[in-house]
Amino acid sequence: DSGVTQTPKHLITATGQRVTLRCSPRSGDLSVYWYQQSLDQGLQFLIQYYNGEERAKGNILERFSAQQFPDLHSELNLSSLELGDSALYFCASSVGGMDTDTQYFGPGTRLTVL
Amino acid sequence: GQQVMQIPQYQHVQEGEDFTTYCNSSTTLSNIQWYKQRPGGHPVFLIQLVKSGEVKKQKRLTFQFGEAKKNSSLHITATQTTDVGTYFCAGRAEYGNKLVFGAGTILRVKS
């Protein structure tokens, strides 16, 4: 158990819909990262927040957005969902925002878009 | 943009055989991390290498960072069935701010 929690575990929805994925980092960790893992794309970095501020941006679509709240939990919002958005979405956290920080991954949310 | 290539994509070995996965970056890296993901699980941090030419060992696992800090390898000696999973390398460019993951190497071990 990494100490990072993600809800829900599974999510099934239809194309065009909007969903919100939630992540609670390990106690004391200030950074939260979001990743998308699909069969054909591997593990893709989406975005990083550090202490409430966006720190780094990866291959995140405009239909996706994220935020980190004052209590440091984070939400990833996915809108206008397409079939290709079906994937495992992982959240990870680290102590700080340094590039040498170890990232601890949560169990993931499996999103299925029908 | 920065790319991290990992080979092989897949390897199936007999228990007791050795296994190596290689990671190559298109740019010089400030550091490289290795993760293991068991089937149905989430990536778990194994190790981080920072210095040029660095070699680190964890029991049967040996990690190397190239002299030019553009490549890395993970070698497992005498594989066991508990080694099955996908091994990912992840590197951050020297002046970059995001961690880029390789596609991973899937390891299967026959007992």
PDB file of C-alpha atoms in Angstrom:
ATOM      1  CA  ASP A   1       0.000   0.000   0.000  1.00  0.00           C
ATOM      2  CA  SER A   2       1.624   3.237  -1.201  1.00  0.00           C
ATOM      3  CA  GLY A   3      -0.539   5.536   0.926  1.00  0.00           C
ATOM      4  CA  VAL A   4      -2.010   7.205  -2.158  1.00  0.00           C
ATOM      5  CA  THR A   5      -5.742   6.699  -2.558  1.00  0.00           C
ATOM      6  CA  GLN A   6      -7.808   7.053  -5.681  1.00  0.00           C
ATOM      7  CA  THR A   7     -11.551   6.941  -6.195  1.00  0.00           C
ATOM      8  CA  PRO A   8     -13.450   5.480  -7.824  1.00  0.00           C
ATOM      9  CA  LYS A   9     -11.712   2.211  -8.687  1.00  0.00           C
ATOM     10  CA  HIS A  10     -13.814   1.656 -11.764  1.00  0.00           C
ATOM     11  CA  LEU A  11     -15.897   4.015 -13.847  1.00  0.00           C
ATOM     12  CA  ILE A  12     -18.079   3.152 -16.813  1.00  0.00           C
ATOM     13  CA  THR A  13     -19.634   5.948 -18.777  1.00  0.00           C
ATOM     14  CA  ALA A  14     -20.765   6.923 -22.241  1.00  0.00           C
ATOM     15  CA  THR A  15     -19.175   9.026 -24.944  1.00  0.00           C
ATOM     16  CA  GLY A  16     -19.739  12.730 -24.529  1.00  0.00           C
ATOM     17  CA  GLN A  17     -20.014  12.533 -20.774  1.00  0.00           C
ATOM     18  CA  ARG A  18     -17.868  14.160 -18.096  1.00  0.00           C
ATOM     19  CA  VAL A  19     -16.249  12.436 -15.139  1.00  0.00           C
ATOM     20  CA  THR A  20     -14.126  13.429 -12.162  1.00  0.00           C
ATOM     21  CA  LEU A  21     -11.355  11.288 -10.741  1.00  0.00           C
ATOM     22  CA  ARG A  22     -10.120  11.945  -7.248  1.00  0.00           C
ATOM     23  CA  CYS A  23      -6.733  11.435  -5.631  1.00  0.00           C
ATOM     24  CA  SER A  24      -5.491  11.844  -2.085  1.00  0.00           C
ATOM     25  CA  PRO A  25      -1.700  11.966  -1.798  1.00  0.00           C
ATOM     26  CA  ARG A  26       0.391  10.371   0.924  1.00  0.00           C
ATOM     27  CA  SER A  27       0.381  12.288   4.150  1.00  0.00           C
ATOM     28  CA  GLY A  28       2.950  15.069   3.905  1.00  0.00           C
ATOM     29  CA  ASP A  29       3.391  14.902   0.141  1.00  0.00           C
ATOM     30  CA  LEU A  30       2.945  18.216  -1.636  1.00  0.00           C
ATOM     31  CA  SER A  31       3.121  17.087  -5.256  1.00  0.00           C
ATOM     32  CA  VAL A  32       0.474  15.207  -7.173  1.00  0.00           C
ATOM     33  CA  TYR A  33       0.960  13.773 -10.644  1.00  0.00           C
ATOM     34  CA  TRP A  34      -1.593  12.339 -13.042  1.00  0.00           C
ATOM     35  CA  TYR A  35      -0.822   9.641 -15.603  1.00  0.00           C
ATOM     36  CA  GLN A  36      -2.823   7.857 -18.257  1.00  0.00           C
ATOM     37  CA  GLN A  37      -1.987   4.242 -19.050  1.00  0.00           C
ATOM     38  CA  SER A  38      -3.493   2.617 -22.103  1.00  0.00           C
ATOM     39  CA  LEU A  39      -2.464  -0.558 -23.898  1.00  0.00           C
ATOM     40  CA  ASP A  40      -1.060   1.168 -26.951  1.00  0.00           C
ATOM     41  CA  GLN A  41       0.367   4.309 -25.342  1.00  0.00           C
ATOM     42  CA  GLY A  42       2.078   3.063 -22.221  1.00  0.00           C
ATOM     43  CA  LEU A  43       2.311   5.403 -19.235  1.00  0.00           C
ATOM     44  CA  GLN A  44       1.728   9.002 -20.280  1.00  0.00           C
ATOM     45  CA  PHE A  45       2.389  11.898 -17.949  1.00  0.00           C
ATOM     46  CA  LEU A  46      -0.531  14.327 -17.923  1.00  0.00           C
ATOM     47  CA  ILE A  47       0.105  17.000 -15.317  1.00  0.00           C
ATOM     48  CA  GLN A  48       1.792  17.786 -11.997  1.00  0.00           C
ATOM     49  CA  TYR A  49       0.646  20.033  -9.189  1.00  0.00           C
ATOM     50  CA  TYR A  50       2.805  21.191  -6.334  1.00  0.00           C
ATOM     51  CA  ASN A  51       1.207  22.720  -3.266  1.00  0.00           C
ATOM     52  CA  GLY A  52      -1.811  23.851  -5.230  1.00  0.00           C
ATOM     53  CA  GLU A  53       0.014  25.256  -8.239  1.00  0.00           C
ATOM     54  CA  GLU A  54       0.515  23.667 -11.637  1.00  0.00           C
ATOM     55  CA  ARG A  55       4.185  22.633 -11.876  1.00  0.00           C
ATOM     56  CA  ALA A  56       4.522  20.687 -15.112  1.00  0.00           C
ATOM     57  CA  LYS A  57       2.330  19.793 -18.023  1.00  0.00           C
ATOM     58  CA  GLY A  58       2.583  16.749 -20.235  1.00  0.00           C
ATOM     59  CA  ASN A  59       0.360  15.315 -22.929  1.00  0.00           C
ATOM     60  CA  ILE A  60      -2.897  16.501 -21.407  1.00  0.00           C
ATOM     61  CA  LEU A  61      -5.766  17.124 -23.789  1.00  0.00           C
ATOM     62  CA  GLU A  62      -7.707  20.384 -23.679  1.00  0.00           C
ATOM     63  CA  ARG A  63     -10.807  18.366 -22.735  1.00  0.00           C
ATOM     64  CA  PHE A  64      -9.002  17.344 -19.537  1.00  0.00           C
ATOM     65  CA  SER A  65      -8.295  19.572 -16.587  1.00  0.00           C
ATOM     66  CA  ALA A  66      -7.006  19.119 -13.088  1.00  0.00           C
ATOM     67  CA  GLN A  67      -6.634  21.006  -9.866  1.00  0.00           C
ATOM     68  CA  GLN A  68      -5.119  20.559  -6.445  1.00  0.00           C
ATOM     69  CA  PHE A  69      -7.070  21.795  -3.465  1.00  0.00           C
ATOM     70  CA  PRO A  70      -5.816  23.424  -0.235  1.00  0.00           C
ATOM     71  CA  ASP A  71      -5.992  20.062   1.544  1.00  0.00           C
ATOM     72  CA  LEU A  72      -3.690  18.782  -1.251  1.00  0.00           C
ATOM     73  CA  HIS A  73      -6.100  16.283  -2.737  1.00  0.00           C
ATOM     74  CA  SER A  74      -6.439  16.529  -6.482  1.00  0.00           C
ATOM     75  CA  GLU A  75      -9.134  15.979  -9.062  1.00  0.00           C
ATOM     76  CA  LEU A  76      -8.799  15.169 -12.727  1.00  0.00           C
ATOM     77  CA  ASN A  77     -11.765  16.215 -14.834  1.00  0.00           C
ATOM     78  CA  LEU A  78     -12.338  14.512 -18.168  1.00  0.00           C
ATOM     79  CA  SER A  79     -15.022  15.952 -20.423  1.00  0.00           C
ATOM     80  CA  SER A  80     -16.558  15.218 -23.827  1.00  0.00           C
ATOM     81  CA  LEU A  81     -15.319  11.677 -23.358  1.00  0.00           C
ATOM     82  CA  GLU A  82     -14.340   9.613 -26.366  1.00  0.00           C
ATOM     83  CA  LEU A  83     -13.845   5.879 -26.757  1.00  0.00           C
ATOM     84  CA  GLY A  84     -10.097   6.439 -26.866  1.00  0.00           C
ATOM     85  CA  ASP A  85     -10.122   7.913 -23.378  1.00  0.00           C
ATOM     86  CA  SER A  86     -10.707   4.447 -21.949  1.00  0.00           C
ATOM     87  CA  ALA A  87      -7.617   3.743 -19.874  1.00  0.00           C
ATOM     88  CA  LEU A  88      -6.189   3.372 -16.411  1.00  0.00           C
ATOM     89  CA  TYR A  89      -5.602   6.724 -14.750  1.00  0.00           C
ATOM     90  CA  PHE A  90      -2.967   6.791 -12.063  1.00  0.00           C
ATOM     91  CA  CYS A  91      -2.262   9.437  -9.537  1.00  0.00           C
ATOM     92  CA  ALA A  92       1.144   9.622  -7.876  1.00  0.00           C
ATOM     93  CA  SER A  93       2.502  11.815  -5.126  1.00  0.00           C
ATOM     94  CA  SER A  94       5.900  12.909  -3.929  1.00  0.00           C
ATOM     95  CA  VAL A  95       7.248  14.858  -0.998  1.00  0.00           C
ATOM     96  CA  GLY A  96       8.305  17.941  -2.906  1.00  0.00           C
ATOM     97  CA  GLY A  97       8.497  19.229  -6.439  1.00  0.00           C
ATOM     98  CA  MET A  98      12.105  18.267  -7.074  1.00  0.00           C
ATOM     99  CA  ASP A  99      13.020  16.195 -10.075  1.00  0.00           C
ATOM    100  CA  THR A 100      14.780  13.691  -7.836  1.00  0.00           C
ATOM    101  CA  ASP A 101      11.703  12.937  -5.756  1.00  0.00           C
ATOM    102  CA  THR A 102      10.381   9.401  -5.680  1.00  0.00           C
ATOM    103  CA  GLN A 103       6.826   9.097  -6.899  1.00  0.00           C
ATOM    104  CA  TYR A 104       4.370   6.841  -5.088  1.00  0.00           C
ATOM    105  CA  PHE A 105       1.537   5.600  -7.252  1.00  0.00           C
ATOM    106  CA  GLY A 106      -2.051   5.008  -6.240  1.00  0.00           C
ATOM    107  CA  PRO A 107      -4.030   1.921  -7.297  1.00  0.00           C
ATOM    108  CA  GLY A 108      -5.541   3.701 -10.287  1.00  0.00           C
ATOM    109  CA  THR A 109      -9.009   4.351 -11.676  1.00  0.00           C
ATOM    110  CA  ARG A 110     -10.065   2.232 -14.621  1.00  0.00           C
ATOM    111  CA  LEU A 111     -12.217   4.304 -16.965  1.00  0.00           C
ATOM    112  CA  THR A 112     -14.299   2.595 -19.611  1.00  0.00           C
ATOM    113  CA  VAL A 113     -16.057   4.770 -22.156  1.00  0.00           C
ATOM    114  CA  LEU A 114     -18.799   2.974 -24.095  1.00  0.00           C
TER     115      LEU A 114
ATOM    116  CA  GLY B   1      10.303  16.563 -27.548  1.00  0.00           C
ATOM    117  CA  GLN B   2      12.104  14.227 -25.206  1.00  0.00           C
ATOM    118  CA  GLN B   3      11.672  10.538 -25.980  1.00  0.00           C
ATOM    119  CA  VAL B   4      12.560   7.511 -23.905  1.00  0.00           C
ATOM    120  CA  MET B   5      12.818   4.215 -25.759  1.00  0.00           C
ATOM    121  CA  GLN B   6      12.842   0.908 -23.979  1.00  0.00           C
ATOM    122  CA  ILE B   7      13.728  -2.520 -25.350  1.00  0.00           C
ATOM    123  CA  PRO B   8      12.772  -5.258 -25.568  1.00  0.00           C
ATOM    124  CA  GLN B   9       9.035  -4.790 -25.478  1.00  0.00           C
ATOM    125  CA  TYR B  10       8.504  -8.273 -24.179  1.00  0.00           C
ATOM    126  CA  GLN B  11      10.665 -11.085 -22.852  1.00  0.00           C
ATOM    127  CA  HIS B  12       9.784 -14.577 -21.785  1.00  0.00           C
ATOM    128  CA  VAL B  13      12.520 -16.399 -19.842  1.00  0.00           C
ATOM    129  CA  GLN B  14      12.950 -19.694 -18.064  1.00  0.00           C
ATOM    130  CA  GLU B  15      13.180 -19.394 -14.302  1.00  0.00           C
ATOM    131  CA  GLY B  16      16.832 -19.067 -13.370  1.00  0.00           C
ATOM    132  CA  GLU B  17      17.834 -17.288 -16.574  1.00  0.00           C
ATOM    133  CA  ASP B  18      19.036 -13.709 -16.571  1.00  0.00           C
ATOM    134  CA  PHE B  19      17.045 -10.766 -17.940  1.00  0.00           C
ATOM    135  CA  THR B  20      18.051  -7.308 -19.108  1.00  0.00           C
ATOM    136  CA  THR B  21      15.992  -4.334 -20.242  1.00  0.00           C
ATOM    137  CA  TYR B  22      17.526  -1.266 -21.863  1.00  0.00           C
ATOM    138  CA  CYS B  23      16.441   2.325 -21.836  1.00  0.00           C
ATOM    139  CA  ASN B  24      17.634   5.030 -24.235  1.00  0.00           C
ATOM    140  CA  SER B  25      16.819   8.706 -24.161  1.00  0.00           C
ATOM    141  CA  SER B  26      16.919  11.168 -27.030  1.00  0.00           C
ATOM    142  CA  THR B  27      18.270  13.813 -24.653  1.00  0.00           C
ATOM    143  CA  THR B  28      20.701  13.920 -21.739  1.00  0.00           C
ATOM    144  CA  LEU B  29      18.962  13.081 -18.498  1.00  0.00           C
ATOM    145  CA  SER B  30      19.318  14.637 -15.080  1.00  0.00           C
ATOM    146  CA  ASN B  31      18.289  11.358 -13.511  1.00  0.00           C
ATOM    147  CA  ILE B  32      16.570   8.110 -14.335  1.00  0.00           C
ATOM    148  CA  GLN B  33      14.130   6.115 -12.266  1.00  0.00           C
ATOM    149  CA  TRP B  34      13.013   2.515 -12.578  1.00  0.00           C
ATOM    150  CA  TYR B  35       9.576   1.206 -11.672  1.00  0.00           C
ATOM    151  CA  LYS B  36       7.993  -2.235 -11.581  1.00  0.00           C
ATOM    152  CA  GLN B  37       4.331  -2.867 -12.232  1.00  0.00           C
ATOM    153  CA  ARG B  38       2.930  -6.269 -11.356  1.00  0.00           C
ATOM    154  CA  PRO B  39       0.031  -7.546 -13.498  1.00  0.00           C
ATOM    155  CA  GLY B  40      -3.100  -5.718 -12.375  1.00  0.00           C
ATOM    156  CA  GLY B  41      -1.099  -3.465 -10.084  1.00  0.00           C
ATOM    157  CA  HIS B  42       0.344   0.004 -10.071  1.00  0.00           C
ATOM    158  CA  PRO B  43       3.919   1.136 -10.758  1.00  0.00           C
ATOM    159  CA  VAL B  44       6.187   0.816  -7.747  1.00  0.00           C
ATOM    160  CA  PHE B  45       9.415   2.773  -7.474  1.00  0.00           C
ATOM    161  CA  LEU B  46      12.540   0.613  -7.514  1.00  0.00           C
ATOM    162  CA  ILE B  47      15.493   2.976  -7.700  1.00  0.00           C
ATOM    163  CA  GLN B  48      16.867   6.276  -8.933  1.00  0.00           C
ATOM    164  CA  LEU B  49      20.214   6.897 -10.614  1.00  0.00           C
ATOM    165  CA  VAL B  50      21.669  10.377 -10.776  1.00  0.00           C
ATOM    166  CA  LYS B  51      25.403  10.214 -11.471  1.00  0.00           C
ATOM    167  CA  SER B  52      27.087   9.444 -14.764  1.00  0.00           C
ATOM    168  CA  GLY B  53      28.231   5.820 -14.835  1.00  0.00           C
ATOM    169  CA  GLU B  54      26.404   5.013 -11.618  1.00  0.00           C
ATOM    170  CA  VAL B  55      25.761   1.366 -10.769  1.00  0.00           C
ATOM    171  CA  LYS B  56      23.414   0.293  -8.006  1.00  0.00           C
ATOM    172  CA  LYS B  57      22.413  -3.153  -6.839  1.00  0.00           C
ATOM    173  CA  GLN B  58      19.347  -4.447  -5.072  1.00  0.00           C
ATOM    174  CA  LYS B  59      19.815  -8.154  -4.360  1.00  0.00           C
ATOM    175  CA  ARG B  60      19.531  -9.779  -7.812  1.00  0.00           C
ATOM    176  CA  LEU B  61      18.824  -6.486  -9.610  1.00  0.00           C
ATOM    177  CA  THR B  62      21.620  -4.351 -11.047  1.00  0.00           C
ATOM    178  CA  PHE B  63      20.910  -0.876 -12.398  1.00  0.00           C
ATOM    179  CA  GLN B  64      23.307   1.135 -14.538  1.00  0.00           C
ATOM    180  CA  PHE B  65      23.302   4.720 -15.772  1.00  0.00           C
ATOM    181  CA  GLY B  66      25.390   5.388 -18.849  1.00  0.00           C
ATOM    182  CA  GLU B  67      28.417   7.641 -18.894  1.00  0.00           C
ATOM    183  CA  ALA B  68      26.648  10.094 -21.198  1.00  0.00           C
ATOM    184  CA  LYS B  69      23.504   9.963 -19.027  1.00  0.00           C
ATOM    185  CA  LYS B  70      21.409   9.034 -22.042  1.00  0.00           C
ATOM    186  CA  ASN B  71      20.923   5.343 -21.402  1.00  0.00           C
ATOM    187  CA  SER B  72      20.311   2.933 -18.584  1.00  0.00           C
ATOM    188  CA  SER B  73      19.814  -0.762 -18.011  1.00  0.00           C
ATOM    189  CA  LEU B  74      18.253  -3.077 -15.495  1.00  0.00           C
ATOM    190  CA  HIS B  75      19.668  -6.577 -15.193  1.00  0.00           C
ATOM    191  CA  ILE B  76      18.061  -9.342 -13.167  1.00  0.00           C
ATOM    192  CA  THR B  77      20.206 -12.332 -12.304  1.00  0.00           C
ATOM    193  CA  ALA B  78      18.593 -15.755 -11.999  1.00  0.00           C
ATOM    194  CA  THR B  79      15.000 -14.674 -12.493  1.00  0.00           C
ATOM    195  CA  GLN B  80      12.248 -15.960 -10.226  1.00  0.00           C
ATOM    196  CA  THR B  81       8.506 -16.138 -10.795  1.00  0.00           C
ATOM    197  CA  THR B  82       8.113 -13.195  -8.426  1.00  0.00           C
ATOM    198  CA  ASP B  83       9.983 -11.040 -10.952  1.00  0.00           C
ATOM    199  CA  VAL B  84       7.105 -11.101 -13.446  1.00  0.00           C
ATOM    200  CA  GLY B  85       5.678  -7.742 -14.378  1.00  0.00           C
ATOM    201  CA  THR B  86       6.404  -4.709 -16.481  1.00  0.00           C
ATOM    202  CA  TYR B  87       9.595  -2.770 -15.850  1.00  0.00           C
ATOM    203  CA  PHE B  88       9.536   0.908 -16.731  1.00  0.00           C
ATOM    204  CA  CYS B  89      12.346   3.379 -16.911  1.00  0.00           C
ATOM    205  CA  ALA B  90      11.517   7.050 -16.527  1.00  0.00           C
ATOM    206  CA  GLY B  91      13.840   9.906 -17.238  1.00  0.00           C
ATOM    207  CA  ARG B  92      13.809  13.627 -16.788  1.00  0.00           C
ATOM    208  CA  ALA B  93      15.667  15.752 -19.321  1.00  0.00           C
ATOM    209  CA  GLU B  94      18.558  17.785 -17.976  1.00  0.00           C
ATOM    210  CA  TYR B  95      16.622  21.037 -18.310  1.00  0.00           C
ATOM    211  CA  GLY B  96      13.163  19.580 -18.333  1.00  0.00           C
ATOM    212  CA  ASN B  97      10.447  19.493 -15.762  1.00  0.00           C
ATOM    213  CA  LYS B  98       8.565  16.315 -16.490  1.00  0.00           C
ATOM    214  CA  LEU B  99       9.279  12.641 -16.104  1.00  0.00           C
ATOM    215  CA  VAL B 100       8.994  10.716 -19.364  1.00  0.00           C
ATOM    216  CA  PHE B 101       8.331   7.004 -19.104  1.00  0.00           C
ATOM    217  CA  GLY B 102       9.559   4.358 -21.477  1.00  0.00           C
ATOM    218  CA  ALA B 103       6.958   1.978 -22.919  1.00  0.00           C
ATOM    219  CA  GLY B 104       8.072  -0.724 -20.504  1.00  0.00           C
ATOM    220  CA  THR B 105       9.384  -4.255 -20.849  1.00  0.00           C
ATOM    221  CA  ILE B 106       6.987  -7.050 -19.978  1.00  0.00           C
ATOM    222  CA  LEU B 107       8.783  -9.926 -18.269  1.00  0.00           C
ATOM    223  CA  ARG B 108       7.254 -13.377 -18.058  1.00  0.00           C
ATOM    224  CA  VAL B 109       9.034 -16.180 -16.217  1.00  0.00           C
ATOM    225  CA  LYS B 110       8.380 -19.865 -16.918  1.00  0.00           C
ATOM    226  CA  SER B 111       8.842 -22.181 -13.958  1.00  0.00           C
TER     227      SER B 111
END
